mmCIF file of C-alpha atoms in Angstrom:
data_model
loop_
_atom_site.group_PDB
_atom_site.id
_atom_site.type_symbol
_atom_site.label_atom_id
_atom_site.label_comp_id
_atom_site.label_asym_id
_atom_site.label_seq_id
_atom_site.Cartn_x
_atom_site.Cartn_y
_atom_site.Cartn_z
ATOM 1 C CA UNK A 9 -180.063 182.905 196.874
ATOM 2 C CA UNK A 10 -177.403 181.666 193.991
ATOM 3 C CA UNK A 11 -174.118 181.144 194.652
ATOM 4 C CA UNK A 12 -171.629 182.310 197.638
ATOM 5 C CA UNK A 13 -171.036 186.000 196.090
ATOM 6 C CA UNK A 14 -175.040 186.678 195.746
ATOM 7 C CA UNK A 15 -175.253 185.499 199.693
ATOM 8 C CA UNK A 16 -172.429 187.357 201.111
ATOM 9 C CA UNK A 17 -174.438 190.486 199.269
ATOM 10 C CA UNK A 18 -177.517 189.822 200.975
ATOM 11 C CA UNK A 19 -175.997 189.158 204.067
ATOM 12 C CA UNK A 20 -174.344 192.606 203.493
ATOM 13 C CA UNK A 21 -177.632 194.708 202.952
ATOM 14 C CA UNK A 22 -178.531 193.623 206.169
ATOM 15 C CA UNK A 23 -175.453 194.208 208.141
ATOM 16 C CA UNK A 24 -176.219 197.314 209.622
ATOM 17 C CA UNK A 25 -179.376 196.595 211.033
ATOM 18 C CA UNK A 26 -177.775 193.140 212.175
ATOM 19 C CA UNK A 27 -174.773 195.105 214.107
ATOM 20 C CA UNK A 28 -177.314 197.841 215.210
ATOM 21 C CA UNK A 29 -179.458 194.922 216.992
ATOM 22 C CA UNK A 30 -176.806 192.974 218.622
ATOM 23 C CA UNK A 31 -174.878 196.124 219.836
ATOM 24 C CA UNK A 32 -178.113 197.543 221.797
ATOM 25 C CA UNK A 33 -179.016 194.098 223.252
ATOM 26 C CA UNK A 34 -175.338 193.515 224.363
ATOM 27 C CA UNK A 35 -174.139 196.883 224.924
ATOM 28 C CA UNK A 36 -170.500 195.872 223.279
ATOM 29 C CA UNK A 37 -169.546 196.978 219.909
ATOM 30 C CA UNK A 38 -166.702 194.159 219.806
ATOM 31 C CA UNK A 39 -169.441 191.355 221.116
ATOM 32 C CA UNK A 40 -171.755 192.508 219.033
ATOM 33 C CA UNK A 41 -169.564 192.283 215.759
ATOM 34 C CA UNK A 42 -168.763 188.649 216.860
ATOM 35 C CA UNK A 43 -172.442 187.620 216.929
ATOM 36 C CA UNK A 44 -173.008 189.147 213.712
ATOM 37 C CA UNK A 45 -170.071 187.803 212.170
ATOM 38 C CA UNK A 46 -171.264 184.186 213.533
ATOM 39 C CA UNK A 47 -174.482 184.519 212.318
ATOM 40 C CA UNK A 48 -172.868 185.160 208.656
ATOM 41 C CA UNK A 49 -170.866 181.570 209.277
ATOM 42 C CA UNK A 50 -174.076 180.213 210.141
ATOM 43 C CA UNK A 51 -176.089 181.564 206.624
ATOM 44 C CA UNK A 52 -173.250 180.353 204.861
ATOM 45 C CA UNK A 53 -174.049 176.813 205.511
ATOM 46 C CA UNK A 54 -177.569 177.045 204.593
ATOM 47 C CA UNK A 55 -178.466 175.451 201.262
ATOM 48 C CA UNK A 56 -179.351 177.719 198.586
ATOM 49 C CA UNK A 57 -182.896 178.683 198.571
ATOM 50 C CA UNK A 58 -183.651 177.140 201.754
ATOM 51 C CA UNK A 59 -184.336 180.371 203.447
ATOM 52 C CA UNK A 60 -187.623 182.508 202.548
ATOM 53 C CA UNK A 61 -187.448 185.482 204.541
ATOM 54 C CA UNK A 62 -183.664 186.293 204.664
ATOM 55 C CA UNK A 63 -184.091 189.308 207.021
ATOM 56 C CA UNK A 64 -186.091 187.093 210.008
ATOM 57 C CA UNK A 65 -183.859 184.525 209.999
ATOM 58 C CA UNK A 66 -180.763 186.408 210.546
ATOM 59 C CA UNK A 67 -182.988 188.526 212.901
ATOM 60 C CA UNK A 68 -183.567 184.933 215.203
ATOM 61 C CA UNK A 69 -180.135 184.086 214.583
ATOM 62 C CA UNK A 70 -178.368 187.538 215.784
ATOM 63 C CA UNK A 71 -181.206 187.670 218.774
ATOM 64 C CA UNK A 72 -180.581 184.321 219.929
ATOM 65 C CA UNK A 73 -176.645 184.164 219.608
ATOM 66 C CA UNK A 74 -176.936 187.703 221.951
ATOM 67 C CA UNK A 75 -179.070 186.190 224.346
ATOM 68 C CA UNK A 76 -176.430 183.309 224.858
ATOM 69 C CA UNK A 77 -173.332 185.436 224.954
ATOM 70 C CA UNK A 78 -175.196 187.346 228.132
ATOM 71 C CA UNK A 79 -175.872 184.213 229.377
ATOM 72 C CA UNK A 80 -171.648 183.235 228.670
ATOM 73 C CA UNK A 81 -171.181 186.316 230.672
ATOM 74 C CA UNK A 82 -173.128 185.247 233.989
ATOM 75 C CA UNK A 83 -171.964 181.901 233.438
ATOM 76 C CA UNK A 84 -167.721 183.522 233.401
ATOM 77 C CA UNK A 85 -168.742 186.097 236.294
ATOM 78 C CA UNK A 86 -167.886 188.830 233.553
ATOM 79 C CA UNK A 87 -170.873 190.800 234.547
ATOM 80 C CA UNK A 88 -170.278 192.875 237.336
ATOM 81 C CA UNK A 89 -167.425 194.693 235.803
ATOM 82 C CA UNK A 90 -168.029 194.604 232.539
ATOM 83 C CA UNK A 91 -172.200 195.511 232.860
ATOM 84 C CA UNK A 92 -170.769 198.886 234.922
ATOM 85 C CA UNK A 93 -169.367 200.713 231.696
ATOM 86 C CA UNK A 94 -169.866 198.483 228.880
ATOM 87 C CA UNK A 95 -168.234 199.069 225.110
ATOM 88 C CA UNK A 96 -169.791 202.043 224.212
ATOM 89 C CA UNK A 97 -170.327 203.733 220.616
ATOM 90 C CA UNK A 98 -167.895 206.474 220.414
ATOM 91 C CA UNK A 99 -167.778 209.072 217.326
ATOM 92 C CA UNK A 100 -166.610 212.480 216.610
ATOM 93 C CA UNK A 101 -169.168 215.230 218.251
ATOM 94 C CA UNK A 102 -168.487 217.212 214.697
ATOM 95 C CA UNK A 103 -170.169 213.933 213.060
ATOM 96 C CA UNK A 104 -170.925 214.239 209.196
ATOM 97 C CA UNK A 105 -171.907 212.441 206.353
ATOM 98 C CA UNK A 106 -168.607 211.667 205.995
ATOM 99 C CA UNK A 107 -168.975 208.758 208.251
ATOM 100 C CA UNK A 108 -170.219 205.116 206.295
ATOM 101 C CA UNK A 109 -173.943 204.076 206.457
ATOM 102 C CA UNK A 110 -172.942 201.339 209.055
ATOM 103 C CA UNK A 111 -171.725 204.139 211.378
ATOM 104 C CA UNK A 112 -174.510 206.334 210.783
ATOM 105 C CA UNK A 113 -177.313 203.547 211.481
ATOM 106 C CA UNK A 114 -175.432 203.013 215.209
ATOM 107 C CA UNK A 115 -175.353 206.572 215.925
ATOM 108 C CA UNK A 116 -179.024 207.381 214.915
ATOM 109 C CA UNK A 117 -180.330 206.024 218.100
ATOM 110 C CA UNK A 118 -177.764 205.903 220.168
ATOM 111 C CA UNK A 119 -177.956 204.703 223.733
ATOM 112 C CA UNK A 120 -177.018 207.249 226.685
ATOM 113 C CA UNK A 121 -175.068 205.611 229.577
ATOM 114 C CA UNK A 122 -178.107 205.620 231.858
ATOM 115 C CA UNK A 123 -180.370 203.388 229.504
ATOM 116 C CA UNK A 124 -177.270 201.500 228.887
ATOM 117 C CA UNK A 125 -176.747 200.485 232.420
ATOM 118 C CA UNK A 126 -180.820 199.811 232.731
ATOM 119 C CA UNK A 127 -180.680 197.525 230.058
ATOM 120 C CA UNK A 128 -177.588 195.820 231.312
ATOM 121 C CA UNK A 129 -179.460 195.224 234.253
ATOM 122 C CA UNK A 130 -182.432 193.065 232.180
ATOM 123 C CA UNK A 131 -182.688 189.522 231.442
ATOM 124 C CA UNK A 132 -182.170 188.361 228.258
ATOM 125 C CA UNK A 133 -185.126 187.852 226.921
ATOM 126 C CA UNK A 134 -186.399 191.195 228.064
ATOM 127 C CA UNK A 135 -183.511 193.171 227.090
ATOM 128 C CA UNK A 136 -183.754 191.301 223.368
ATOM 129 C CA UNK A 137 -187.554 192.052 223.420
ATOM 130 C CA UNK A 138 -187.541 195.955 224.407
ATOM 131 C CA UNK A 139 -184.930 196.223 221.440
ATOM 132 C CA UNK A 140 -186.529 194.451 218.882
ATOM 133 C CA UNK A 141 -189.542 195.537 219.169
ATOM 134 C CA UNK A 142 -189.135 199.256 220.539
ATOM 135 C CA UNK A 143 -186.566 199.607 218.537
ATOM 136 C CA UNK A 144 -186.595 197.545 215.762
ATOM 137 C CA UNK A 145 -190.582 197.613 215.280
ATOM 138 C CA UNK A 146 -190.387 193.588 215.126
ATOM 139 C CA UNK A 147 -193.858 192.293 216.118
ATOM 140 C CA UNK A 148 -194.123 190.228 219.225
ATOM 141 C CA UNK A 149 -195.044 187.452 217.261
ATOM 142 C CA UNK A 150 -191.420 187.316 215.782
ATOM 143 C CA UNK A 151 -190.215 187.918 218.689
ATOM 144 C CA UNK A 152 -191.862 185.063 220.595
ATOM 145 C CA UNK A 153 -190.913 182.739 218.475
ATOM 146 C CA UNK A 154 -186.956 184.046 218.949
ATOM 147 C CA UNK A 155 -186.853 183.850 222.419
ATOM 148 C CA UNK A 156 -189.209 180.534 222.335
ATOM 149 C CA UNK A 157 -192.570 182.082 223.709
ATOM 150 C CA UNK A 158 -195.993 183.124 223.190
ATOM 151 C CA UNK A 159 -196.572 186.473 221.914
ATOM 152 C CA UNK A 160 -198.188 187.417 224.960
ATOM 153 C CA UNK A 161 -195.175 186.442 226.721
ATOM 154 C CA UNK A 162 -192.870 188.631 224.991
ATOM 155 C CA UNK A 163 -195.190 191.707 225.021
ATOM 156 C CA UNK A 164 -194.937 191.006 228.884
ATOM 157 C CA UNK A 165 -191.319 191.090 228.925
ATOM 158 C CA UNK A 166 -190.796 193.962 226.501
ATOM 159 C CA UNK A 167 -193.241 196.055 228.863
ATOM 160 C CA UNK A 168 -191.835 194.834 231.925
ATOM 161 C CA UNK A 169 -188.320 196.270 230.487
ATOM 162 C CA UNK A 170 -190.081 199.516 229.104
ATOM 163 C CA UNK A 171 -191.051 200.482 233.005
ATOM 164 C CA UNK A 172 -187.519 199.915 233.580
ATOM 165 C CA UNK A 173 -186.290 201.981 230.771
ATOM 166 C CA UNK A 174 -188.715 204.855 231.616
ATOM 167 C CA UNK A 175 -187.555 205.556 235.101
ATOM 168 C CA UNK A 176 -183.891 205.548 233.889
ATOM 169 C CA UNK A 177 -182.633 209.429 234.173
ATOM 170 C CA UNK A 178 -182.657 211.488 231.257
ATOM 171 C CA UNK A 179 -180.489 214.353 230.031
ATOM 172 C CA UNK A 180 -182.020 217.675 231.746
ATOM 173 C CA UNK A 181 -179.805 220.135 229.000
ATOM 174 C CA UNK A 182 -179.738 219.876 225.382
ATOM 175 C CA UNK A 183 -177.303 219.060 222.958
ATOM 176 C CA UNK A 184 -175.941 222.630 222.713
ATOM 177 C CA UNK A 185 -175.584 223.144 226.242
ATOM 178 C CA UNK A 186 -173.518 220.078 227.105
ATOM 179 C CA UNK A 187 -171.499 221.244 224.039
ATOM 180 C CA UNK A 188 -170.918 224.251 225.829
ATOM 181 C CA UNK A 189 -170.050 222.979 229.142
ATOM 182 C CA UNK A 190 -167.324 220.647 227.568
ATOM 183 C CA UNK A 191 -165.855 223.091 225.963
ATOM 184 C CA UNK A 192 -165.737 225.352 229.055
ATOM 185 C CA UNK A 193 -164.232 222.121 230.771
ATOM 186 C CA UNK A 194 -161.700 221.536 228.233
ATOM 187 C CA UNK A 195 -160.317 225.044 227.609
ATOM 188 C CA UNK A 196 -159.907 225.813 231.282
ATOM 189 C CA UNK A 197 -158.582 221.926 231.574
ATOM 190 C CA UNK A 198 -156.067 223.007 228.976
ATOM 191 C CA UNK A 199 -155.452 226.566 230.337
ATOM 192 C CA UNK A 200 -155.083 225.590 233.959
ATOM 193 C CA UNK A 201 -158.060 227.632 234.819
ATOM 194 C CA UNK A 202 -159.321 226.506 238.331
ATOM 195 C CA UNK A 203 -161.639 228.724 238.180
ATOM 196 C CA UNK A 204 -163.283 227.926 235.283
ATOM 197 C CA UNK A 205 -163.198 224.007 236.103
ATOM 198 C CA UNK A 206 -165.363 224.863 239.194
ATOM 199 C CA UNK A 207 -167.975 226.700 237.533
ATOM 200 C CA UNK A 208 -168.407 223.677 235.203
ATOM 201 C CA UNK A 209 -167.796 220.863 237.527
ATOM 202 C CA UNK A 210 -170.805 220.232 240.302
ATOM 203 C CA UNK A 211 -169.949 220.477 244.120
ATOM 204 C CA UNK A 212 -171.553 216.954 244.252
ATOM 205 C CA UNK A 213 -169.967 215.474 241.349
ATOM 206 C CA UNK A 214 -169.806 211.803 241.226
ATOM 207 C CA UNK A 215 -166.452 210.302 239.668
ATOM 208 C CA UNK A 216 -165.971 206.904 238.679
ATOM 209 C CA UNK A 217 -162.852 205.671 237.848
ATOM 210 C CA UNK A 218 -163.149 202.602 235.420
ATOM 211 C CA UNK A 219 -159.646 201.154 235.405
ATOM 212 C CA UNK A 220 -158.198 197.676 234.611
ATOM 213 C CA UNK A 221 -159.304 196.158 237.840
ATOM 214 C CA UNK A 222 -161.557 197.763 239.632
ATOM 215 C CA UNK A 223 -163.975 200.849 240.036
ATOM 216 C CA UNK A 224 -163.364 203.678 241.886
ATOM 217 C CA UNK A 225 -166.105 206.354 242.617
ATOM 218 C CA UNK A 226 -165.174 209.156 244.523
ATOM 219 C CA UNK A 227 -167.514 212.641 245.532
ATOM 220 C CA UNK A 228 -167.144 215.727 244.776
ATOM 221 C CA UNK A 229 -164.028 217.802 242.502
ATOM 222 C CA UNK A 230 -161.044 217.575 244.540
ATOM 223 C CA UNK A 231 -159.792 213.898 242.869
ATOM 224 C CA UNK A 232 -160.786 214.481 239.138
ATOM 225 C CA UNK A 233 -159.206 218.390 240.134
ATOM 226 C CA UNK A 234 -155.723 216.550 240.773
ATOM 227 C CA UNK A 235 -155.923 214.129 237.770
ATOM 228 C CA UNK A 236 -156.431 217.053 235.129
ATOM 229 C CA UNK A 237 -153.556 218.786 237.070
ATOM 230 C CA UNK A 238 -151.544 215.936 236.610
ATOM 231 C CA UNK A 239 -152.348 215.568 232.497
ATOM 232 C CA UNK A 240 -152.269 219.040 231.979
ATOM 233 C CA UNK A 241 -148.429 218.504 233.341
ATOM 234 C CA UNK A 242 -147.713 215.714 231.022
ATOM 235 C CA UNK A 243 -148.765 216.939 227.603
ATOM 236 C CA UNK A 244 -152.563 215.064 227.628
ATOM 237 C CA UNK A 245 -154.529 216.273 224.507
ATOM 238 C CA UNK A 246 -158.314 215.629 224.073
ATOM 239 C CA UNK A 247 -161.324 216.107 221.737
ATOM 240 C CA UNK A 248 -164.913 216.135 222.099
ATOM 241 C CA UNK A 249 -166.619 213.014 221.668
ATOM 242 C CA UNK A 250 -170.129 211.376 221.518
ATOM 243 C CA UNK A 251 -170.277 208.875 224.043
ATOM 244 C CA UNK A 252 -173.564 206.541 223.466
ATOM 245 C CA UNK A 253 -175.189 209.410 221.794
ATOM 246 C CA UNK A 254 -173.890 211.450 225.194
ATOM 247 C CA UNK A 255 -171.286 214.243 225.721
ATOM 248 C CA UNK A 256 -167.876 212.834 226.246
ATOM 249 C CA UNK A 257 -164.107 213.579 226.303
ATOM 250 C CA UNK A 258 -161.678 211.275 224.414
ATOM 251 C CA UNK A 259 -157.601 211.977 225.621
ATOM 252 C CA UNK A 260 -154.439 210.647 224.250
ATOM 253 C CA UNK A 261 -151.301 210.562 226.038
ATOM 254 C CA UNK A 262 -148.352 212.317 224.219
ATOM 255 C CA UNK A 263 -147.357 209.707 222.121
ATOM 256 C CA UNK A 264 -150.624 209.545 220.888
ATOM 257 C CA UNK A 265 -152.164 206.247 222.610
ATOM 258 C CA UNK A 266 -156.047 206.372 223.672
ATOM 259 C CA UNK A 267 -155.558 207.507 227.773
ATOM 260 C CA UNK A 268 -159.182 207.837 228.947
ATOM 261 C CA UNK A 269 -162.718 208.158 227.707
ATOM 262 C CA UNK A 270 -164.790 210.424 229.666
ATOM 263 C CA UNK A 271 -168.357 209.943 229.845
ATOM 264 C CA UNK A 272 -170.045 212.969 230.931
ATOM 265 C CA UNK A 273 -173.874 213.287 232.608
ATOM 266 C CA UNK A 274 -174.645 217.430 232.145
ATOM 267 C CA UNK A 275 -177.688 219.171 234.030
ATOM 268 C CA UNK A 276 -178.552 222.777 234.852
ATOM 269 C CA UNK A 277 -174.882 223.655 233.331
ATOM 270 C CA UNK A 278 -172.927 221.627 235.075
ATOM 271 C CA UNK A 279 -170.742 218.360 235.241
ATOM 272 C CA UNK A 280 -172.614 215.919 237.762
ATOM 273 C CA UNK A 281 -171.427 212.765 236.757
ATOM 274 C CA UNK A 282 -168.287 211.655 234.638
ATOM 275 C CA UNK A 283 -167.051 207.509 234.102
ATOM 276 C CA UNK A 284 -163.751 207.505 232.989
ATOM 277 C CA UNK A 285 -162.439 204.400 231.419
ATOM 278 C CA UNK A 286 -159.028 204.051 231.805
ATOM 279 C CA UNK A 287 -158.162 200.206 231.201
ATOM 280 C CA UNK A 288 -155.864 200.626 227.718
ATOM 281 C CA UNK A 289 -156.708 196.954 226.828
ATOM 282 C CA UNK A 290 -160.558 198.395 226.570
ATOM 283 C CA UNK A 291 -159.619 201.427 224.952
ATOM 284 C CA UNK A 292 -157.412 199.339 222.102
ATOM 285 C CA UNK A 293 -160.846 197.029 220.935
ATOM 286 C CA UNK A 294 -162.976 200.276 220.579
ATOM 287 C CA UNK A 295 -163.448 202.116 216.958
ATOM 288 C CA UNK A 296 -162.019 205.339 218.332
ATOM 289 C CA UNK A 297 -162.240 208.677 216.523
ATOM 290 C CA UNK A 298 -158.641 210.278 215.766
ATOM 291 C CA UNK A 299 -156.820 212.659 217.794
ATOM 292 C CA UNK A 300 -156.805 215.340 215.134
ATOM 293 C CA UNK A 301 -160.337 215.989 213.788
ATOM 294 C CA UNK A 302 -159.057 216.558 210.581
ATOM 295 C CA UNK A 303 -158.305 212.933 210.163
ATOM 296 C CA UNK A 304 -161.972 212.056 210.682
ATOM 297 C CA UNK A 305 -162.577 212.930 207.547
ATOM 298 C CA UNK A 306 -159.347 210.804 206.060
#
């Protein structure tokens, strides 16, 4: 490393990976872009040439710094709330190449609500060592030395996460099917078709209501039956959406200002589970797609 410019393009070639890391282990694209933009403060005060392998360090520095924000988090009693629908990774469902490398290296392994939640429910150090190393392919030697253990230790804690992460539920239809079923939900959400929103939505479905305060979760269709009544009223439009590599719904109310993000669990057909997030303070900090898909290509 020369001078400032040669660093900061270093530091750029690594980005990616960098965000990609931090937003898996924290589960919050804004947190996540903090860490990584700390850890590029950090470089910056290195002496020239005092770093040999560029890509480690800023691996320990991004994998520590996330491990102490979680810790920040327990520490402010932000947890509960925040660990039940976390920042997610939205992007348009119609994703194409159009979208930048940095976007593209998120998406390619995106997280699905249900691992999300299981990894929110780690500690630290085994949440940062299922990521790096499942993930990332980062041996457990590197890792050990990140987290300040043997590399016995963190093969323990990445395999005590990975039985964790293996008995989280997984999508039962594939990606063309819960295409389908959104669809269905969305024209007959537009259309006013009752009809159609029951053979979509489950008997048993499990709403929860993510708003600025609290959590609601409700059972069955009668309550999420009433809200789309009441948008339908009020000139609501929506899009599908990628949610965390998942099937989602992303609405805006008429004047064009994020309303709710719908995340959306589909199996056998059918709507069993949707979040909606509904705080507008939460929807403002998140890289949301457009309204019109034709700007997601601006």
């Amino acid at each position: 490393m020369t001078d400032q410019t040669d660093l900061s393009e270093e530091f750029e070639a690594y980005r990616a990976r960098l965000l990609a890391i931090a937003t898996r282990v924290l589960g919050s694209t804004a947190d996540a872009q903090d860490v990584v933009q700390e850890a590029w403060l950090r470089l910056a005060r290195q002496e020239p040439g005092s770093i040999e392998n560029l890509g480690g360090w800023l691996t320990t520095v991004v994998g520590r710094l996330s491990i102490d924000a979680i810790r920040s988090r327990t520490t402010k009693g932000e947890v509960s709330y925040e660990e039940q629908f976390r920042d997610p990774i939205v992007t348009p469902d119609d994703a194409d190449a159009s979208q930048s490398p940095e976007d593209l290296a998120i998406q390619a392994d995106a997280l699905g609500l249900a691992l999300m939640v299981v990894l929110g429910s780690l500690r630290p150090e085994e949440r940062l060592a299922f990521v790096l190393h499942d993930m990332f392919a980062v041996p457990f030697g590197e890792i050990g030395q990140i987290i300040d253990k043997s590399a016995d230790a963190a093969k323990m804690a990445a395999s005590r996460a990975r039985r964790k992460v293996q008995g989280a539920p997984r999508p039962t239809s594939g990606r063309h099917e819960q295409r389908r079923v959104v669809d269905a939900f969305l024209a007959a959400a537009r259309d006013g078709d009752f009809d159609g929103l029951l053979e979509v939505l489950d008997p048993d479905l499990r709403w929860e209501l993510h708003g600025s305060r609290d959590v609601t979760v409700t059972r069955g269709r009668k309550d999420l039956l009433r809200a789309l009544a009441r948008g339908r009223d009020s000139g609501v439009t929506a899009r599908r959406v990628l949610v965390g590599g998942q099937p989602g719904i992303l609405a805006w109310s008429p004047s064009g200002a994020p309303l709710t993000l719908m995340a959306c669990t589909v199996e056998n057909g059918r709507m069993t589970r949707v979040a909606s997030l509904t705080d507008g303070a939460r929807l403002e900090r998140l890289d949301l797609p457009p309204r019109d898909p034709e700007e997601s290509d601006a």
